[in-house]
Coordinates of C-alpha atoms and ligand atoms in Angstrom, one line a residue:
M1 CA 77.9 233.7 17.1
T2 CA 74.8 235.7 16.3
A3 CA 73.5 238.8 18.1
A4 CA 70.9 238.0 20.8
L5 CA 67.3 238.8 19.9
T6 CA 65.0 241.3 21.7
D7 CA 61.8 240.2 23.5
D8 CA 59.6 240.7 20.5
E9 CA 62.0 239.2 18.0
A10 CA 62.4 236.2 20.3
T11 CA 58.6 235.7 20.4
R12 CA 58.3 236.1 16.7
A13 CA 61.1 233.6 16.1
A14 CA 59.6 231.0 18.4
L15 CA 56.2 231.3 16.8
A16 CA 57.8 231.1 13.3
Q17 CA 59.7 227.9 14.4
L18 CA 56.6 226.3 15.6
R19 CA 54.8 227.2 12.3
A20 CA 57.7 225.8 10.3
N21 CA 57.4 222.4 12.2
D22 CA 53.6 222.3 11.9
V23 CA 52.3 219.7 9.6
G24 CA 48.6 220.7 10.2
T25 CA 47.4 218.3 12.8
F26 CA 50.6 218.1 14.9
V27 CA 53.9 219.9 15.3
K28 CA 57.0 217.8 14.7
P29 CA 59.5 218.0 17.6
A30 CA 62.2 218.8 15.0
E31 CA 62.0 219.3 11.3
R32 CA 64.1 216.4 10.2
Q33 CA 65.3 214.4 13.2
Y34 CA 61.8 213.7 14.6
P35 CA 59.1 213.7 11.9
H36 CA 56.2 212.2 14.0
Q37 CA 54.2 213.3 17.0
W38 CA 55.9 212.7 20.4
N39 CA 54.0 212.6 23.6
W40 CA 55.5 215.1 26.0
D41 CA 56.8 217.3 23.1
A42 CA 53.1 217.7 22.1
A43 CA 52.1 218.7 25.6
L44 CA 54.9 221.3 25.8
V45 CA 54.2 222.6 22.3
A46 CA 50.5 223.0 23.3
L47 CA 51.5 225.0 26.4
G48 CA 53.6 227.4 24.4
L49 CA 51.2 227.7 21.5
G50 CA 48.2 228.0 23.8
L51 CA 49.5 231.4 25.0
H52 CA 49.2 232.7 21.4
D53 CA 46.9 230.5 19.4
P54 CA 44.6 228.5 21.8
E55 CA 42.6 226.8 19.0
R56 CA 45.8 225.4 17.5
A57 CA 47.0 224.3 20.9
R58 CA 43.8 222.3 21.5
L59 CA 44.2 220.6 18.1
E60 CA 47.7 219.5 19.2
V61 CA 46.3 217.8 22.3
R62 CA 43.4 216.3 20.4
S63 CA 45.9 214.8 17.9
L64 CA 47.9 213.3 20.8
L65 CA 44.9 211.8 22.6
R66 CA 43.7 210.3 19.4
G67 CA 46.6 207.8 19.8
A68 CA 45.4 206.5 23.2
W69 CA 45.1 202.8 23.5
R70 CA 42.0 201.0 24.8
N71 CA 43.9 200.3 28.1
G72 CA 44.4 204.1 28.6
M73 CA 48.1 204.3 27.6
V74 CA 49.0 207.4 25.6
P75 CA 51.9 206.2 23.5
H76 CA 55.3 208.0 23.2
I77 CA 55.3 208.2 19.4
L78 CA 52.3 208.6 17.1
Y79 CA 52.9 208.0 13.4
H80 CA 50.1 210.1 12.0
L81 CA 51.7 210.2 8.6
G82 CA 52.9 206.6 8.4
A83 CA 56.5 205.6 7.9
S84 CA 59.4 208.0 7.2
D85 CA 63.2 207.8 7.5
Y86 CA 62.8 207.7 11.3
R87 CA 63.7 204.4 13.0
P88 CA 62.0 202.5 14.6
D89 CA 59.4 202.7 11.9
P90 CA 55.7 202.0 12.7
A91 CA 55.8 198.3 11.7
F92 CA 58.8 197.6 14.0
W93 CA 56.7 198.0 17.1
R94 CA 54.0 195.4 16.1
T95 CA 51.3 197.3 18.0
A96 CA 48.5 196.9 15.4
E97 CA 46.3 195.0 17.9
H98 CA 46.4 197.9 20.3
H99 CA 46.7 201.2 18.5
P100 CA 43.6 203.0 17.2
A101 CA 42.6 202.2 13.6
G102 CA 44.7 204.0 11.1
L103 CA 47.1 205.5 13.7
P104 CA 50.2 203.4 14.3
T105 CA 52.0 204.1 17.5
S106 CA 55.0 202.9 19.6
G107 CA 54.3 200.6 22.5
L108 CA 55.8 202.7 25.3
S109 CA 54.7 205.8 27.0
Q110 CA 56.5 209.1 28.0
P111 CA 56.5 211.6 30.9
P112 CA 52.8 212.4 31.6
I113 CA 53.3 216.2 31.7
L114 CA 50.0 216.9 29.7
A115 CA 47.8 217.4 32.8
S116 CA 50.2 220.0 34.1
C117 CA 50.2 221.8 30.8
L118 CA 46.4 221.8 30.5
H119 CA 45.9 223.0 34.0
R120 CA 48.3 225.8 33.4
L121 CA 46.7 226.8 30.1
H122 CA 43.4 227.1 31.9
A123 CA 44.9 229.1 34.8
L124 CA 46.7 231.5 32.4
A125 CA 43.8 232.0 30.0
P126 CA 42.5 235.5 29.6
E127 CA 38.8 236.0 30.5
T128 CA 37.7 235.6 26.9
E129 CA 39.3 232.2 26.6
R130 CA 38.4 230.7 30.0
A131 CA 35.2 229.0 28.9
A132 CA 36.8 227.4 25.9
W133 CA 39.6 226.0 28.1
H134 CA 37.1 224.8 30.7
D135 CA 35.2 223.0 28.0
F136 CA 38.4 221.5 26.7
L137 CA 39.4 220.3 30.2
A138 CA 36.0 218.5 30.3
E139 CA 36.6 217.1 26.8
T140 CA 40.0 215.7 27.6
Y141 CA 39.6 214.7 31.3
P142 CA 38.4 211.1 30.8
A143 CA 41.4 210.3 28.5
V144 CA 44.0 212.0 30.7
L145 CA 42.5 210.3 33.8
A146 CA 42.6 206.9 32.1
W147 CA 46.2 207.5 31.1
H148 CA 47.2 208.3 34.7
R149 CA 45.3 205.2 35.9
W150 CA 47.4 203.2 33.3
W151 CA 50.6 204.5 34.9
H152 CA 49.5 203.7 38.4
T153 CA 48.4 200.1 37.5
A154 CA 50.4 198.9 34.5
R155 CA 53.6 200.4 35.9
D156 CA 52.8 199.9 39.6
P157 CA 50.7 196.7 39.8
E158 CA 51.9 196.0 43.4
G159 CA 50.7 199.4 44.6
R160 CA 54.1 200.6 45.9
G161 CA 53.2 204.2 45.3
L162 CA 56.0 204.6 42.8
V163 CA 55.8 203.6 39.1
A164 CA 58.6 201.8 37.3
I165 CA 59.6 202.4 33.7
V166 CA 60.5 199.4 31.5
H167 CA 62.5 201.3 28.9
P168 CA 64.8 204.4 29.3
W169 CA 62.7 206.1 26.5
E170 CA 59.7 206.2 28.9
S171 CA 61.7 208.6 31.1
G172 CA 62.1 211.1 28.3
T173 CA 65.8 211.3 29.1
D174 CA 66.9 208.4 26.9
D175 CA 70.6 207.8 27.6
A176 CA 70.9 209.4 31.1
P177 CA 73.7 208.0 33.2
R178 CA 71.4 206.7 35.9
F179 CA 70.3 203.9 33.5
V180 CA 73.8 202.7 32.6
P181 CA 74.2 200.0 35.2
A182 CA 70.7 198.6 34.6
L183 CA 71.4 198.5 30.9
A184 CA 74.8 197.1 31.3
R185 CA 73.4 193.8 32.6
L186 CA 71.3 193.2 29.5
R187 CA 72.6 190.8 26.8
P188 CA 71.1 192.2 23.6
T189 CA 70.3 189.6 21.0
A190 CA 70.8 190.6 17.4
V191 CA 67.7 192.3 15.8
P192 CA 68.6 191.9 12.2
E193 CA 66.0 194.2 10.6
F194 CA 67.0 197.2 12.8
V195 CA 69.1 199.9 11.2
R196 CA 69.7 203.1 13.2
G197 CA 68.4 206.3 11.6
D198 CA 69.1 208.8 14.3
R199 CA 72.6 209.8 13.0
T200 CA 71.5 211.0 9.6
H201 CA 70.6 214.6 10.7
V202 CA 72.6 214.8 13.9
A203 CA 76.3 214.1 14.6
A204 CA 77.1 210.7 16.0
A205 CA 79.0 212.2 19.0
E206 CA 75.8 213.9 20.1
R207 CA 73.7 210.7 20.0
P208 CA 73.6 207.6 22.2
S209 CA 76.3 204.9 21.6
D210 CA 75.7 201.7 19.6
D211 CA 75.8 199.8 22.8
D212 CA 73.0 201.9 24.3
Y213 CA 71.0 201.6 21.1
A214 CA 71.4 197.8 20.8
R215 CA 69.8 197.7 24.3
F216 CA 67.0 200.1 23.5
V217 CA 66.0 197.9 20.5
H218 CA 66.5 194.7 22.4
L219 CA 63.9 195.8 25.0
I220 CA 61.4 196.7 22.3
D221 CA 62.0 193.3 20.7
L222 CA 61.2 191.5 24.0
Y223 CA 58.1 193.5 24.7
R224 CA 56.6 193.1 21.2
A225 CA 57.1 189.4 21.6
L226 CA 55.0 189.7 24.8
G227 CA 52.2 191.4 22.7
W228 CA 52.6 194.5 24.8
D229 CA 50.7 192.9 27.6
P230 CA 51.4 195.1 30.7
D231 CA 51.2 192.1 33.2
A232 CA 53.6 190.0 31.1
I233 CA 56.0 193.0 30.7
W234 CA 55.9 193.7 34.4
R235 CA 56.9 190.1 35.1
E236 CA 59.5 189.7 32.4
A237 CA 61.0 193.1 31.9
P238 CA 64.8 192.8 32.4
F239 CA 64.9 196.6 32.8
R240 CA 62.6 197.9 35.5
V241 CA 63.6 201.2 37.1
V242 CA 61.9 203.4 39.6
D243 CA 62.8 206.8 38.2
P244 CA 62.7 209.9 40.4
F245 CA 62.2 212.0 37.2
L246 CA 59.2 210.2 35.9
N247 CA 57.6 209.8 39.3
A248 CA 58.0 213.6 40.0
V249 CA 56.4 214.4 36.7
L250 CA 53.5 212.0 37.4
H251 CA 53.0 213.2 40.9
R252 CA 52.8 216.9 39.9
A253 CA 50.5 215.9 37.1
D254 CA 48.3 214.0 39.5
G255 CA 48.0 217.2 41.6
D256 CA 47.1 219.2 38.5
L257 CA 44.6 216.6 37.4
A258 CA 43.0 216.7 40.9
E259 CA 42.6 220.5 40.5
V260 CA 41.0 219.9 37.1
A261 CA 38.7 217.3 38.6
R262 CA 37.6 219.9 41.2
L263 CA 37.0 222.5 38.6
L264 CA 34.8 220.0 36.7
G265 CA 33.0 218.7 39.8
E266 CA 34.4 215.2 39.4
P267 CA 35.4 213.0 42.3
T268 CA 39.1 213.2 43.4
D269 CA 39.4 210.2 45.8
E270 CA 41.2 208.0 43.4
I271 CA 43.7 210.7 42.4
E272 CA 44.3 211.7 46.0
A273 CA 45.0 208.1 46.9
W274 CA 47.7 208.0 44.2
R275 CA 49.1 211.3 45.6
D276 CA 49.2 210.0 49.2
A277 CA 50.9 206.8 48.1
T278 CA 53.6 208.6 46.2
R279 CA 54.2 211.2 48.9
R280 CA 54.8 208.3 51.3
A281 CA 57.1 206.3 49.1
Y282 CA 59.2 209.0 47.3
P283 CA 61.4 209.8 50.3
Q284 CA 62.9 206.3 49.9
L285 CA 64.7 207.5 46.8
W286 CA 66.7 210.1 48.7
S287 CA 70.4 209.5 49.4
D288 CA 71.9 211.5 52.2
A289 CA 75.4 210.6 51.0
A290 CA 74.7 211.8 47.4
G291 CA 72.6 214.8 48.5
T292 CA 70.0 213.9 45.8
F293 CA 67.2 211.5 44.8
Q294 CA 68.4 208.4 43.0
A295 CA 66.7 205.8 40.8
W296 CA 66.1 202.3 42.1
D297 CA 66.8 199.2 40.1
D298 CA 64.0 196.7 40.7
R299 CA 66.0 193.9 39.1
A300 CA 69.1 194.4 41.1
G301 CA 67.2 195.4 44.2
A302 CA 69.6 198.3 44.6
P303 CA 69.8 202.0 44.0
L304 CA 71.3 203.4 40.8
P305 CA 73.8 205.9 42.2
S306 CA 74.1 208.8 39.7
S307 CA 73.9 212.5 39.6
G308 CA 71.8 214.7 37.3
I309 CA 68.6 216.5 36.8
A310 CA 66.4 213.6 37.8
G311 CA 67.2 214.6 41.4
F312 CA 66.1 218.2 40.7
A313 CA 62.8 217.0 39.3
A314 CA 61.6 216.5 42.9
L315 CA 61.4 220.3 43.1
W316 CA 59.0 220.3 40.1
G317 CA 57.1 217.5 41.7
R318 CA 56.9 219.4 45.1
L319 CA 58.4 216.2 46.6
A320 CA 61.5 217.6 48.3
T321 CA 61.6 218.7 52.0
P322 CA 63.2 222.1 52.7
E323 CA 66.4 220.4 53.7
Q324 CA 66.5 218.3 50.5
A325 CA 65.8 221.4 48.4
E326 CA 68.7 223.2 50.2
A327 CA 71.0 220.3 49.4
L328 CA 70.0 220.5 45.7
R329 CA 70.5 224.3 45.7
A330 CA 73.9 223.9 47.2
A331 CA 74.9 221.5 44.4
F332 CA 73.4 224.0 41.9
A333 CA 75.8 226.7 43.3
D334 CA 78.8 224.5 43.6
P335 CA 81.4 224.9 40.9
A336 CA 82.5 221.3 41.3
A337 CA 79.0 220.2 40.4
Y338 CA 76.7 222.5 38.4
A339 CA 77.8 226.1 38.7
P340 CA 79.8 227.2 35.6
V341 CA 83.5 227.7 36.0
D342 CA 83.9 229.5 32.7
P343 CA 82.3 232.9 32.0
A344 CA 80.6 231.4 29.0
G345 CA 79.2 228.5 31.0
V346 CA 75.5 228.0 31.5
R347 CA 73.2 226.0 33.8
L348 CA 71.7 223.5 34.3
A349 CA 73.9 220.7 33.0
T350 CA 71.8 217.5 33.0
V351 CA 74.7 215.7 34.7
R352 CA 77.2 216.9 37.3
R353 CA 80.5 218.0 35.8
D354 CA 82.5 215.8 38.2
D355 CA 80.4 212.7 37.3
P356 CA 82.7 210.3 35.3
L357 CA 79.9 209.8 32.8
F358 CA 79.5 213.6 32.1
M359 CA 79.8 214.5 28.4
P360 CA 79.0 218.1 27.6
R361 CA 77.7 217.5 24.1
R362 CA 76.1 214.1 24.2
Y363 CA 72.3 214.1 24.5
W364 CA 71.2 213.4 28.1
R365 CA 74.8 212.9 29.3
G366 CA 75.4 216.6 30.2
P367 CA 73.9 219.2 27.9
V368 CA 71.5 221.9 29.0
W369 CA 67.9 221.2 27.9
I370 CA 65.3 224.0 27.9
V371 CA 62.6 221.7 29.3
T372 CA 64.6 220.8 32.4
N373 CA 65.6 224.4 33.0
W374 CA 62.0 225.4 32.9
M375 CA 60.9 222.6 35.2
V376 CA 63.6 223.1 37.8
A377 CA 63.1 226.9 37.7
D378 CA 59.5 226.4 38.6
G379 CA 60.6 224.1 41.4
F380 CA 63.1 226.5 42.8
D381 CA 60.5 229.3 42.8
A382 CA 58.1 227.1 44.7
A383 CA 60.8 226.4 47.3
G384 CA 61.4 230.1 47.7
M385 CA 64.8 230.0 45.9
H386 CA 64.0 232.8 43.4
D387 CA 67.6 233.6 42.5
A388 CA 68.3 230.1 41.4
A389 CA 65.0 230.1 39.4
A390 CA 65.9 233.4 37.7
T391 CA 69.4 232.0 36.8
L392 CA 67.8 229.0 35.0
R393 CA 65.3 231.1 33.1
D394 CA 67.9 233.7 32.1
D395 CA 70.3 231.0 30.9
A396 CA 67.6 229.2 28.9
L397 CA 66.4 232.5 27.3
A398 CA 69.9 233.6 26.5
L399 CA 70.7 230.3 24.8
T400 CA 67.6 230.4 22.5
R401 CA 68.0 234.1 21.8
R402 CA 71.7 233.7 20.9
H403 CA 71.7 230.4 19.0
G404 CA 68.1 229.7 18.1
F405 CA 66.0 226.6 19.0
H406 CA 68.2 223.6 19.3
E407 CA 67.6 220.3 21.1
H408 CA 70.3 221.0 23.7
Y409 CA 73.3 223.2 24.5
D410 CA 76.8 222.5 25.9
P411 CA 76.9 223.7 29.5
T412 CA 80.6 224.7 29.3
D413 CA 80.2 227.3 26.6
G414 CA 76.6 227.2 25.3
T415 CA 77.4 225.6 21.9
P416 CA 74.1 224.3 20.4
G417 CA 73.8 220.6 19.6
G418 CA 71.4 217.8 18.7
A419 CA 68.5 218.5 16.3
R420 CA 68.0 222.0 14.9
G421 CA 64.7 223.8 14.8
F422 CA 63.6 222.0 18.0
S423 CA 59.9 222.7 18.8
W424 CA 59.8 222.6 22.6
S425 CA 62.8 224.9 22.9
A426 CA 60.7 227.4 20.9
A427 CA 57.5 226.7 22.8
L428 CA 59.1 227.0 26.2
T429 CA 60.8 230.2 25.1
L430 CA 57.3 231.6 24.9
V431 CA 56.5 230.3 28.3
L432 CA 59.7 231.3 29.9
E433 CA 59.5 234.9 28.6
R434 CA 56.1 235.2 30.2
E435 CA 57.3 233.7 33.5
A436 CA 60.4 235.9 33.5
R437 CA 58.3 239.0 33.0
A438 CA 55.9 238.0 35.8
A439 CA 58.9 237.3 38.1
R440 CA 60.4 240.8 37.3
L441 CA 57.0 242.4 38.1
E442 CA 56.7 240.6 41.4
A443 CA 60.3 241.5 42.5
Ligands
GLC501 C1 64.3 212.4 22.2 C2 64.2 212.8 23.7 C3 62.7 212.7 24.1 C4 61.9 213.5 23.1 C5 62.1 213.1 21.6 C6 61.5 214.0 20.6 O1 64.0 211.1 22.1 O2 65.0 212.0 24.5 O3 62.5 213.1 25.4 O4 60.5 213.3 23.4 O5 63.5 213.1 21.4 O6 61.9 215.3 20.8

């Protein structure tokens, strides 16, 4: 175990990590494991970088939006540099008809956190940078609006007020337990040309199982055969899940986008209509018995009972009532659920400890992720639960200071896991430090 860094050292280390992963026009999520540009990683990297190097942050976002499809979708992976040892490789997706010339992309999207990051960058900008951020909001607004419209139509064509994802990767939390029953029903057919590449740089025990992976690839195989047509995918997708996490991210981002629209003097009716519809529909995801929000399986017509951070995302989305926020806080403080029992333990495990699917070192099955700590801390603060927020920020900062910037950390003892040199853990360290300082000043 290494000694923890001081404030200044932590800032320097985070900036050095982002520089190390910078290939010029985008920052790789991790040096070896993720050599392309990923959607929400890029937004989070831009947020952290923007506090120190605004011009570089704007370039990150421009690179991401360059990948937008004609129908508005901003894809989850952009292969700016062409193929690498990462799988799926660009050709596997068969998206040539849709992606911009010369920039191959995946065919799925990812949590639309970009509007929230841009709005925050403008709000936090010093006086000297305000005008530049304002211009940048104007430059990016049409593409971000078109992307939100894509979510609200392609992934909610019936106007239910909640979008459904058609692949676990669209949630950003790939192998989360809430998807297990919906994936179990699939009967993956063999995809002969697919070879996994995700266990070259990271231990197999920290990655999704072969069963999960076969299903991830099977879904891509079905959708590429449908030519990535959103209507056909909506009709045929054997996996269609209303995810409380994705919907909370989108709802918050819609709110931030409406703020941006107001700053720019643009109309907000369309965005406010999305917001109203989500506010009306989201309460259906609450389970009194479980004390949390749960995903809904469109194909089974039933909830997907599961624990985990997806429920806490409602705090980030400002979608929990005070009573619901209190139930989430109680679980947060409960040693049978999320509070550590060991002195070396840290929060917030992405899955409850008493969940039969909890695995402290496997990817989204239990480890602490810096991004979810940051989001839930923000949500607890907004609910007036400042102690819980401070715990999450302190735990996240202690982890990155002690161990460096990893993809995730074991909640039972802080052991780092997943990819090393993980960009958003560095970027969000910069953001969390600033927020922790501000919270200390306010207290
Ligand atoms: C993993 C994560 C996803 C992230 C990507 C790149 O696939 O599940 O959320 O965007 O890695 O870091």
